[in-house]
């Protein structure tokens, strides 16, 4: 890269950072729905086209740099070691994700971000779309290995039919990510646990129990010739936890307070 190219890249990065900072400040102060892209551009001292050169949508101004979880699960599956199964790699990633979210939830910046999302129907819809994109990418990653991807889970598939792997990959991605998103949404709407406390350990332990229950009941490790667990859900309409209406404040209950409901069947 020439010196001129380096200067241009630096200016581009600075412009992007300025737009992002201005936009987020306006969204937090005025509300996402009450701020236009034109107002963001004017305040940042750039044109509307410049904003869209850096960010494809208005929603992207909120989520940019905060959605590693869209590709993360799929990357974890693809980058696993030769002796590690797909589900083991996914399990480890999701546990680390929950831990990271707990730590992030204690910072003022992250809490402001969550408040901005919760207060905007448009952003909640966009977040659901990101969730579905994460499911799609994870499904593709799980399906790439076929039988090899499920080795080490202790179960048998029906004759090695590729369609079986495709169905199970789709159901696994949908159910596992839905479970984690439901847990994170619950954590989002309650006071964050303090890192290093017994409360955090309890949340992580519950997450592990949920994932272990899904893993043991998925039909992958069942040791039978049929599709059980997740496979049994094939005829059911999945529930999107991100689309569930918010309960009145007095009725909200934390997953940390409901181990018998959330984790009971897994024991």
PDB file of C-alpha atoms in Angstrom:
ATOM      1  CA  UNK A   1       0.000   0.000   0.000  1.00  0.00           C
ATOM      2  CA  UNK A   2       1.365   3.417  -0.971  1.00  0.00           C
ATOM      3  CA  UNK A   3       1.509   6.338   1.437  1.00  0.00           C
ATOM      4  CA  UNK A   4      -1.403   7.940  -0.424  1.00  0.00           C
ATOM      5  CA  UNK A   5      -3.489   4.788  -0.087  1.00  0.00           C
ATOM      6  CA  UNK A   6      -2.676   4.680   3.604  1.00  0.00           C
ATOM      7  CA  UNK A   7      -3.822   8.270   4.095  1.00  0.00           C
ATOM      8  CA  UNK A   8      -7.065   7.577   2.238  1.00  0.00           C
ATOM      9  CA  UNK A   9      -7.745   4.473   4.308  1.00  0.00           C
ATOM     10  CA  UNK A  10      -7.110   6.425   7.499  1.00  0.00           C
ATOM     11  CA  UNK A  11      -9.469   9.219   6.454  1.00  0.00           C
ATOM     12  CA  UNK A  12     -12.117   6.680   5.497  1.00  0.00           C
ATOM     13  CA  UNK A  13     -11.837   5.006   8.893  1.00  0.00           C
ATOM     14  CA  UNK A  14     -12.033   8.366  10.651  1.00  0.00           C
ATOM     15  CA  UNK A  15     -15.131   9.351   8.682  1.00  0.00           C
ATOM     16  CA  UNK A  16     -16.796   6.041   9.480  1.00  0.00           C
ATOM     17  CA  UNK A  17     -15.992   6.398  13.177  1.00  0.00           C
ATOM     18  CA  UNK A  18     -17.317   9.975  13.240  1.00  0.00           C
ATOM     19  CA  UNK A  19     -20.586   8.973  11.562  1.00  0.00           C
ATOM     20  CA  UNK A  20     -20.987   6.047  13.944  1.00  0.00           C
ATOM     21  CA  UNK A  21     -20.321   8.131  17.041  1.00  0.00           C
ATOM     22  CA  UNK A  22     -22.681  10.906  15.974  1.00  0.00           C
ATOM     23  CA  UNK A  23     -25.449   8.492  15.018  1.00  0.00           C
ATOM     24  CA  UNK A  24     -25.339   6.572  18.276  1.00  0.00           C
ATOM     25  CA  UNK A  25     -25.327   9.724  20.339  1.00  0.00           C
ATOM     26  CA  UNK A  26     -28.374  11.017  18.460  1.00  0.00           C
ATOM     27  CA  UNK A  27     -30.184   7.683  18.779  1.00  0.00           C
ATOM     28  CA  UNK A  28     -29.568   7.533  22.519  1.00  0.00           C
ATOM     29  CA  UNK A  29     -30.610  11.143  23.041  1.00  0.00           C
ATOM     30  CA  UNK A  30     -33.591  11.417  20.693  1.00  0.00           C
ATOM     31  CA  UNK A  31     -34.595   7.830  20.001  1.00  0.00           C
ATOM     32  CA  UNK A  32     -33.835   5.741  16.928  1.00  0.00           C
ATOM     33  CA  UNK A  33     -37.197   6.358  15.286  1.00  0.00           C
ATOM     34  CA  UNK A  34     -37.005  10.142  15.667  1.00  0.00           C
ATOM     35  CA  UNK A  35     -33.625  10.579  13.990  1.00  0.00           C
ATOM     36  CA  UNK A  36     -33.222  10.573  10.207  1.00  0.00           C
ATOM     37  CA  UNK A  37     -30.149   9.608   8.237  1.00  0.00           C
ATOM     38  CA  UNK A  38     -30.112  13.162   6.899  1.00  0.00           C
ATOM     39  CA  UNK A  39     -29.797  14.469  10.463  1.00  0.00           C
ATOM     40  CA  UNK A  40     -26.959  12.054  11.139  1.00  0.00           C
ATOM     41  CA  UNK A  41     -25.181  13.195   7.984  1.00  0.00           C
ATOM     42  CA  UNK A  42     -25.648  16.880   8.762  1.00  0.00           C
ATOM     43  CA  UNK A  43     -24.396  16.531  12.329  1.00  0.00           C
ATOM     44  CA  UNK A  44     -21.391  14.491  11.190  1.00  0.00           C
ATOM     45  CA  UNK A  45     -20.601  17.011   8.448  1.00  0.00           C
ATOM     46  CA  UNK A  46     -20.979  14.584   5.557  1.00  0.00           C
ATOM     47  CA  UNK A  47     -23.508  13.892   2.821  1.00  0.00           C
ATOM     48  CA  UNK A  48     -26.306  11.335   3.105  1.00  0.00           C
ATOM     49  CA  UNK A  49     -24.616   9.334   0.346  1.00  0.00           C
ATOM     50  CA  UNK A  50     -21.421   9.207   2.399  1.00  0.00           C
ATOM     51  CA  UNK A  51     -23.356   7.703   5.295  1.00  0.00           C
ATOM     52  CA  UNK A  52     -24.743   5.009   3.014  1.00  0.00           C
ATOM     53  CA  UNK A  53     -21.300   4.407   1.526  1.00  0.00           C
ATOM     54  CA  UNK A  54     -20.245   3.216   4.981  1.00  0.00           C
ATOM     55  CA  UNK A  55     -23.495   1.730   6.296  1.00  0.00           C
ATOM     56  CA  UNK A  56     -26.062  -0.021   4.125  1.00  0.00           C
ATOM     57  CA  UNK A  57     -29.007   0.740   6.416  1.00  0.00           C
ATOM     58  CA  UNK A  58     -29.920   3.026   9.273  1.00  0.00           C
ATOM     59  CA  UNK A  59     -30.166  -0.025  11.553  1.00  0.00           C
ATOM     60  CA  UNK A  60     -26.581  -0.926  10.746  1.00  0.00           C
ATOM     61  CA  UNK A  61     -25.505   2.283  12.472  1.00  0.00           C
ATOM     62  CA  UNK A  62     -26.690   0.722  15.730  1.00  0.00           C
ATOM     63  CA  UNK A  63     -25.435  -2.839  15.262  1.00  0.00           C
ATOM     64  CA  UNK A  64     -22.118  -2.242  13.465  1.00  0.00           C
ATOM     65  CA  UNK A  65     -19.297  -3.924  15.371  1.00  0.00           C
ATOM     66  CA  UNK A  66     -21.731  -5.628  17.737  1.00  0.00           C
ATOM     67  CA  UNK A  67     -22.854  -8.683  15.795  1.00  0.00           C
ATOM     68  CA  UNK A  68     -19.935 -11.103  15.880  1.00  0.00           C
ATOM     69  CA  UNK A  69     -22.511 -13.640  17.088  1.00  0.00           C
ATOM     70  CA  UNK A  70     -24.047 -13.770  13.595  1.00  0.00           C
ATOM     71  CA  UNK A  71     -21.047 -15.570  12.113  1.00  0.00           C
ATOM     72  CA  UNK A  72     -19.471 -16.726  15.386  1.00  0.00           C
ATOM     73  CA  UNK A  73     -21.328 -20.042  15.867  1.00  0.00           C
ATOM     74  CA  UNK A  74     -20.666 -21.104  12.267  1.00  0.00           C
ATOM     75  CA  UNK A  75     -17.009 -20.090  12.516  1.00  0.00           C
ATOM     76  CA  UNK A  76     -16.630 -22.094  15.732  1.00  0.00           C
ATOM     77  CA  UNK A  77     -17.977 -25.203  14.022  1.00  0.00           C
ATOM     78  CA  UNK A  78     -15.748 -24.783  10.970  1.00  0.00           C
ATOM     79  CA  UNK A  79     -12.612 -23.994  12.999  1.00  0.00           C
ATOM     80  CA  UNK A  80     -12.945 -26.929  15.414  1.00  0.00           C
ATOM     81  CA  UNK A  81     -10.063 -29.328  15.916  1.00  0.00           C
ATOM     82  CA  UNK A  82      -9.907 -32.694  14.136  1.00  0.00           C
ATOM     83  CA  UNK A  83     -10.884 -34.570  17.301  1.00  0.00           C
ATOM     84  CA  UNK A  84     -13.712 -32.207  18.287  1.00  0.00           C
ATOM     85  CA  UNK A  85     -17.300 -32.747  17.192  1.00  0.00           C
ATOM     86  CA  UNK A  86     -19.437 -29.978  15.742  1.00  0.00           C
ATOM     87  CA  UNK A  87     -21.714 -29.903  18.784  1.00  0.00           C
ATOM     88  CA  UNK A  88     -18.791 -29.767  21.207  1.00  0.00           C
ATOM     89  CA  UNK A  89     -17.378 -26.763  19.351  1.00  0.00           C
ATOM     90  CA  UNK A  90     -20.780 -25.091  19.252  1.00  0.00           C
ATOM     91  CA  UNK A  91     -21.322 -25.795  22.953  1.00  0.00           C
ATOM     92  CA  UNK A  92     -18.018 -24.127  23.880  1.00  0.00           C
ATOM     93  CA  UNK A  93     -18.715 -21.087  21.720  1.00  0.00           C
ATOM     94  CA  UNK A  94     -22.187 -20.520  23.153  1.00  0.00           C
ATOM     95  CA  UNK A  95     -20.973 -20.790  26.753  1.00  0.00           C
ATOM     96  CA  UNK A  96     -18.258 -18.221  26.007  1.00  0.00           C
ATOM     97  CA  UNK A  97     -20.860 -16.003  24.327  1.00  0.00           C
ATOM     98  CA  UNK A  98     -23.054 -15.997  27.425  1.00  0.00           C
ATOM     99  CA  UNK A  99     -20.066 -15.178  29.640  1.00  0.00           C
ATOM    100  CA  UNK A 100     -19.062 -12.320  27.327  1.00  0.00           C
ATOM    101  CA  UNK A 101     -22.601 -10.916  27.320  1.00  0.00           C
ATOM    102  CA  UNK A 102     -22.682 -10.942  31.118  1.00  0.00           C
ATOM    103  CA  UNK A 103     -19.450  -8.946  31.254  1.00  0.00           C
ATOM    104  CA  UNK A 104     -20.616  -6.535  28.532  1.00  0.00           C
ATOM    105  CA  UNK A 105     -23.956  -5.979  30.271  1.00  0.00           C
ATOM    106  CA  UNK A 106     -22.170  -4.293  33.169  1.00  0.00           C
ATOM    107  CA  UNK A 107     -20.786  -1.494  30.957  1.00  0.00           C
ATOM    108  CA  UNK A 108     -22.708   1.720  30.455  1.00  0.00           C
ATOM    109  CA  UNK A 109     -22.132   1.718  26.693  1.00  0.00           C
ATOM    110  CA  UNK A 110     -23.613  -1.750  26.269  1.00  0.00           C
ATOM    111  CA  UNK A 111     -26.575  -0.953  28.499  1.00  0.00           C
ATOM    112  CA  UNK A 112     -27.316   2.132  26.379  1.00  0.00           C
ATOM    113  CA  UNK A 113     -27.125  -0.016  23.256  1.00  0.00           C
ATOM    114  CA  UNK A 114     -29.580  -2.534  24.716  1.00  0.00           C
ATOM    115  CA  UNK A 115     -31.948   0.243  25.764  1.00  0.00           C
ATOM    116  CA  UNK A 116     -31.853   1.718  22.255  1.00  0.00           C
ATOM    117  CA  UNK A 117     -32.749  -1.666  20.770  1.00  0.00           C
ATOM    118  CA  UNK A 118     -35.484  -2.435  23.294  1.00  0.00           C
ATOM    119  CA  UNK A 119     -37.117   0.957  22.743  1.00  0.00           C
ATOM    120  CA  UNK A 120     -37.318   0.569  18.957  1.00  0.00           C
ATOM    121  CA  UNK A 121     -39.665  -1.908  17.225  1.00  0.00           C
ATOM    122  CA  UNK A 122     -37.640  -1.479  14.026  1.00  0.00           C
ATOM    123  CA  UNK A 123     -34.403  -2.446  15.768  1.00  0.00           C
ATOM    124  CA  UNK A 124     -35.997  -5.456  17.422  1.00  0.00           C
ATOM    125  CA  UNK A 125     -37.172  -6.634  13.997  1.00  0.00           C
ATOM    126  CA  UNK A 126     -33.681  -6.079  12.597  1.00  0.00           C
ATOM    127  CA  UNK A 127     -32.188  -8.053  15.472  1.00  0.00           C
ATOM    128  CA  UNK A 128     -34.542 -10.930  14.712  1.00  0.00           C
ATOM    129  CA  UNK A 129     -33.351 -10.847  11.109  1.00  0.00           C
ATOM    130  CA  UNK A 130     -29.754 -11.039  12.327  1.00  0.00           C
ATOM    131  CA  UNK A 131     -30.710 -13.986  14.518  1.00  0.00           C
ATOM    132  CA  UNK A 132     -32.239 -15.805  11.545  1.00  0.00           C
ATOM    133  CA  UNK A 133     -29.092 -15.071   9.526  1.00  0.00           C
ATOM    134  CA  UNK A 134     -27.013 -16.633  12.319  1.00  0.00           C
ATOM    135  CA  UNK A 135     -29.241 -19.726  12.194  1.00  0.00           C
ATOM    136  CA  UNK A 136     -28.814 -19.971   8.418  1.00  0.00           C
ATOM    137  CA  UNK A 137     -25.035 -19.703   8.600  1.00  0.00           C
ATOM    138  CA  UNK A 138     -24.796 -22.222  11.436  1.00  0.00           C
ATOM    139  CA  UNK A 139     -27.034 -24.649   9.546  1.00  0.00           C
ATOM    140  CA  UNK A 140     -24.708 -24.447   6.551  1.00  0.00           C
ATOM    141  CA  UNK A 141     -21.649 -25.043   8.730  1.00  0.00           C
ATOM    142  CA  UNK A 142     -23.215 -28.028  10.489  1.00  0.00           C
ATOM    143  CA  UNK A 143     -24.349 -29.500   7.192  1.00  0.00           C
ATOM    144  CA  UNK A 144     -20.977 -29.186   5.464  1.00  0.00           C
ATOM    145  CA  UNK A 145     -19.398 -32.121   7.262  1.00  0.00           C
ATOM    146  CA  UNK A 146     -22.261 -34.582   6.758  1.00  0.00           C
ATOM    147  CA  UNK A 147     -21.628 -37.679   8.862  1.00  0.00           C
ATOM    148  CA  UNK A 148     -18.153 -36.424   9.783  1.00  0.00           C
ATOM    149  CA  UNK A 149     -19.620 -33.379  11.473  1.00  0.00           C
ATOM    150  CA  UNK A 150     -21.578 -35.508  13.933  1.00  0.00           C
ATOM    151  CA  UNK A 151     -18.830 -37.998  14.759  1.00  0.00           C
ATOM    152  CA  UNK A 152     -18.082 -38.163  18.452  1.00  0.00           C
ATOM    153  CA  UNK A 153     -21.698 -37.611  19.493  1.00  0.00           C
ATOM    154  CA  UNK A 154     -22.235 -41.321  20.144  1.00  0.00           C
ATOM    155  CA  UNK A 155     -25.313 -41.820  17.978  1.00  0.00           C
ATOM    156  CA  UNK A 156     -26.275 -43.465  14.692  1.00  0.00           C
ATOM    157  CA  UNK A 157     -28.068 -41.942  11.768  1.00  0.00           C
ATOM    158  CA  UNK A 158     -30.631 -43.704   9.620  1.00  0.00           C
ATOM    159  CA  UNK A 159     -28.527 -45.290   6.919  1.00  0.00           C
ATOM    160  CA  UNK A 160     -26.382 -42.196   6.539  1.00  0.00           C
ATOM    161  CA  UNK A 161     -29.051 -40.489   4.447  1.00  0.00           C
ATOM    162  CA  UNK A 162     -27.770 -36.968   3.588  1.00  0.00           C
ATOM    163  CA  UNK A 163     -31.293 -35.648   4.081  1.00  0.00           C
ATOM    164  CA  UNK A 164     -31.094 -36.722   7.727  1.00  0.00           C
ATOM    165  CA  UNK A 165     -27.993 -34.609   8.292  1.00  0.00           C
ATOM    166  CA  UNK A 166     -29.589 -31.629   6.582  1.00  0.00           C
ATOM    167  CA  UNK A 167     -32.730 -31.822   8.720  1.00  0.00           C
ATOM    168  CA  UNK A 168     -30.828 -32.314  11.958  1.00  0.00           C
ATOM    169  CA  UNK A 169     -28.408 -29.491  11.111  1.00  0.00           C
ATOM    170  CA  UNK A 170     -31.306 -27.101  10.536  1.00  0.00           C
ATOM    171  CA  UNK A 171     -33.131 -28.127  13.704  1.00  0.00           C
ATOM    172  CA  UNK A 172     -29.980 -28.039  15.819  1.00  0.00           C
ATOM    173  CA  UNK A 173     -29.072 -24.544  14.645  1.00  0.00           C
ATOM    174  CA  UNK A 174     -32.618 -23.274  15.174  1.00  0.00           C
ATOM    175  CA  UNK A 175     -33.171 -24.778  18.618  1.00  0.00           C
ATOM    176  CA  UNK A 176     -29.737 -24.159  20.102  1.00  0.00           C
ATOM    177  CA  UNK A 177     -29.556 -20.517  19.016  1.00  0.00           C
ATOM    178  CA  UNK A 178     -33.169 -19.886  20.029  1.00  0.00           C
ATOM    179  CA  UNK A 179     -32.409 -21.220  23.510  1.00  0.00           C
ATOM    180  CA  UNK A 180     -29.407 -18.934  23.933  1.00  0.00           C
ATOM    181  CA  UNK A 181     -31.233 -15.896  22.561  1.00  0.00           C
ATOM    182  CA  UNK A 182     -34.135 -16.500  24.924  1.00  0.00           C
ATOM    183  CA  UNK A 183     -31.706 -16.645  27.836  1.00  0.00           C
ATOM    184  CA  UNK A 184     -29.880 -13.486  26.739  1.00  0.00           C
ATOM    185  CA  UNK A 185     -33.139 -11.594  26.254  1.00  0.00           C
ATOM    186  CA  UNK A 186     -34.129 -12.521  29.782  1.00  0.00           C
ATOM    187  CA  UNK A 187     -30.776 -11.314  31.108  1.00  0.00           C
ATOM    188  CA  UNK A 188     -31.178  -8.114  29.113  1.00  0.00           C
ATOM    189  CA  UNK A 189     -34.421  -7.199  30.839  1.00  0.00           C
ATOM    190  CA  UNK A 190     -33.235  -7.803  34.392  1.00  0.00           C
ATOM    191  CA  UNK A 191     -30.426  -6.223  36.451  1.00  0.00           C
ATOM    192  CA  UNK A 192     -27.151  -7.665  35.141  1.00  0.00           C
ATOM    193  CA  UNK A 193     -25.335 -10.171  37.371  1.00  0.00           C
ATOM    194  CA  UNK A 194     -22.034  -8.953  38.760  1.00  0.00           C
ATOM    195  CA  UNK A 195     -19.028 -10.694  37.159  1.00  0.00           C
ATOM    196  CA  UNK A 196     -17.255 -13.080  39.501  1.00  0.00           C
ATOM    197  CA  UNK A 197     -20.272 -13.695  41.717  1.00  0.00           C
ATOM    198  CA  UNK A 198     -22.218 -16.870  42.420  1.00  0.00           C
ATOM    199  CA  UNK A 199     -25.062 -15.452  40.332  1.00  0.00           C
ATOM    200  CA  UNK A 200     -22.889 -15.489  37.208  1.00  0.00           C
ATOM    201  CA  UNK A 201     -21.785 -19.031  37.950  1.00  0.00           C
ATOM    202  CA  UNK A 202     -25.444 -20.023  38.280  1.00  0.00           C
ATOM    203  CA  UNK A 203     -26.307 -18.502  34.893  1.00  0.00           C
ATOM    204  CA  UNK A 204     -23.391 -20.271  33.203  1.00  0.00           C
ATOM    205  CA  UNK A 205     -24.266 -23.552  34.909  1.00  0.00           C
ATOM    206  CA  UNK A 206     -27.872 -23.258  33.780  1.00  0.00           C
ATOM    207  CA  UNK A 207     -26.711 -22.521  30.224  1.00  0.00           C
ATOM    208  CA  UNK A 208     -24.572 -25.646  30.269  1.00  0.00           C
ATOM    209  CA  UNK A 209     -27.499 -27.711  31.541  1.00  0.00           C
ATOM    210  CA  UNK A 210     -29.748 -26.371  28.781  1.00  0.00           C
ATOM    211  CA  UNK A 211     -27.190 -27.131  26.073  1.00  0.00           C
ATOM    212  CA  UNK A 212     -26.371 -30.538  27.527  1.00  0.00           C
ATOM    213  CA  UNK A 213     -30.071 -31.337  27.557  1.00  0.00           C
ATOM    214  CA  UNK A 214     -30.444 -30.294  23.919  1.00  0.00           C
ATOM    215  CA  UNK A 215     -27.344 -32.245  22.985  1.00  0.00           C
ATOM    216  CA  UNK A 216     -28.400 -35.422  24.785  1.00  0.00           C
ATOM    217  CA  UNK A 217     -31.962 -35.208  23.503  1.00  0.00           C
ATOM    218  CA  UNK A 218     -31.177 -34.159  19.948  1.00  0.00           C
ATOM    219  CA  UNK A 219     -31.266 -37.620  18.461  1.00  0.00           C
ATOM    220  CA  UNK A 220     -27.596 -37.263  17.581  1.00  0.00           C
ATOM    221  CA  UNK A 221     -26.456 -38.889  20.795  1.00  0.00           C
ATOM    222  CA  UNK A 222     -29.535 -40.985  21.384  1.00  0.00           C
ATOM    223  CA  UNK A 223     -28.038 -44.154  19.952  1.00  0.00           C
ATOM    224  CA  UNK A 224     -31.218 -45.118  18.083  1.00  0.00           C
ATOM    225  CA  UNK A 225     -31.874 -45.466  14.388  1.00  0.00           C
ATOM    226  CA  UNK A 226     -34.531 -42.789  14.225  1.00  0.00           C
ATOM    227  CA  UNK A 227     -34.609 -39.064  14.620  1.00  0.00           C
ATOM    228  CA  UNK A 228     -35.642 -38.109  18.130  1.00  0.00           C
ATOM    229  CA  UNK A 229     -35.452 -34.993  20.266  1.00  0.00           C
ATOM    230  CA  UNK A 230     -34.874 -32.125  17.836  1.00  0.00           C
ATOM    231  CA  UNK A 231     -36.051 -34.371  15.033  1.00  0.00           C
ATOM    232  CA  UNK A 232     -39.391 -34.787  16.753  1.00  0.00           C
ATOM    233  CA  UNK A 233     -39.906 -31.054  16.377  1.00  0.00           C
ATOM    234  CA  UNK A 234     -39.945 -31.269  12.590  1.00  0.00           C
ATOM    235  CA  UNK A 235     -43.711 -31.004  12.421  1.00  0.00           C
ATOM    236  CA  UNK A 236     -44.002 -28.212  14.954  1.00  0.00           C
ATOM    237  CA  UNK A 237     -44.067 -24.496  14.275  1.00  0.00           C
ATOM    238  CA  UNK A 238     -40.977 -23.045  15.979  1.00  0.00           C
ATOM    239  CA  UNK A 239     -41.437 -20.221  18.434  1.00  0.00           C
ATOM    240  CA  UNK A 240     -39.192 -17.231  17.934  1.00  0.00           C
ATOM    241  CA  UNK A 241     -38.289 -15.928  21.406  1.00  0.00           C
ATOM    242  CA  UNK A 242     -37.229 -12.627  19.883  1.00  0.00           C
ATOM    243  CA  UNK A 243     -40.743 -12.045  18.575  1.00  0.00           C
ATOM    244  CA  UNK A 244     -42.460 -12.599  21.914  1.00  0.00           C
ATOM    245  CA  UNK A 245     -44.217  -9.518  23.312  1.00  0.00           C
ATOM    246  CA  UNK A 246     -42.717  -7.986  26.393  1.00  0.00           C
ATOM    247  CA  UNK A 247     -44.514  -8.740  29.648  1.00  0.00           C
ATOM    248  CA  UNK A 248     -45.621  -5.941  31.961  1.00  0.00           C
ATOM    249  CA  UNK A 249     -42.847  -5.012  34.359  1.00  0.00           C
ATOM    250  CA  UNK A 250     -44.586  -6.596  37.322  1.00  0.00           C
ATOM    251  CA  UNK A 251     -44.889  -9.937  35.537  1.00  0.00           C
ATOM    252  CA  UNK A 252     -41.381 -10.271  34.170  1.00  0.00           C
ATOM    253  CA  UNK A 253     -39.496 -13.228  35.597  1.00  0.00           C
ATOM    254  CA  UNK A 254     -35.841 -13.961  35.210  1.00  0.00           C
ATOM    255  CA  UNK A 255     -34.598 -17.289  33.917  1.00  0.00           C
ATOM    256  CA  UNK A 256     -32.274 -17.172  36.896  1.00  0.00           C
ATOM    257  CA  UNK A 257     -35.367 -17.370  39.103  1.00  0.00           C
ATOM    258  CA  UNK A 258     -37.007 -20.219  37.169  1.00  0.00           C
ATOM    259  CA  UNK A 259     -34.595 -23.182  37.184  1.00  0.00           C
ATOM    260  CA  UNK A 260     -37.476 -25.640  37.536  1.00  0.00           C
ATOM    261  CA  UNK A 261     -39.096 -24.290  34.361  1.00  0.00           C
ATOM    262  CA  UNK A 262     -36.079 -23.640  32.168  1.00  0.00           C
ATOM    263  CA  UNK A 263     -33.656 -26.296  33.297  1.00  0.00           C
ATOM    264  CA  UNK A 264     -35.726 -28.787  35.241  1.00  0.00           C
ATOM    265  CA  UNK A 265     -36.421 -31.285  32.436  1.00  0.00           C
ATOM    266  CA  UNK A 266     -32.730 -31.379  31.602  1.00  0.00           C
ATOM    267  CA  UNK A 267     -31.558 -32.850  34.891  1.00  0.00           C
TER     268      UNK A 267
END
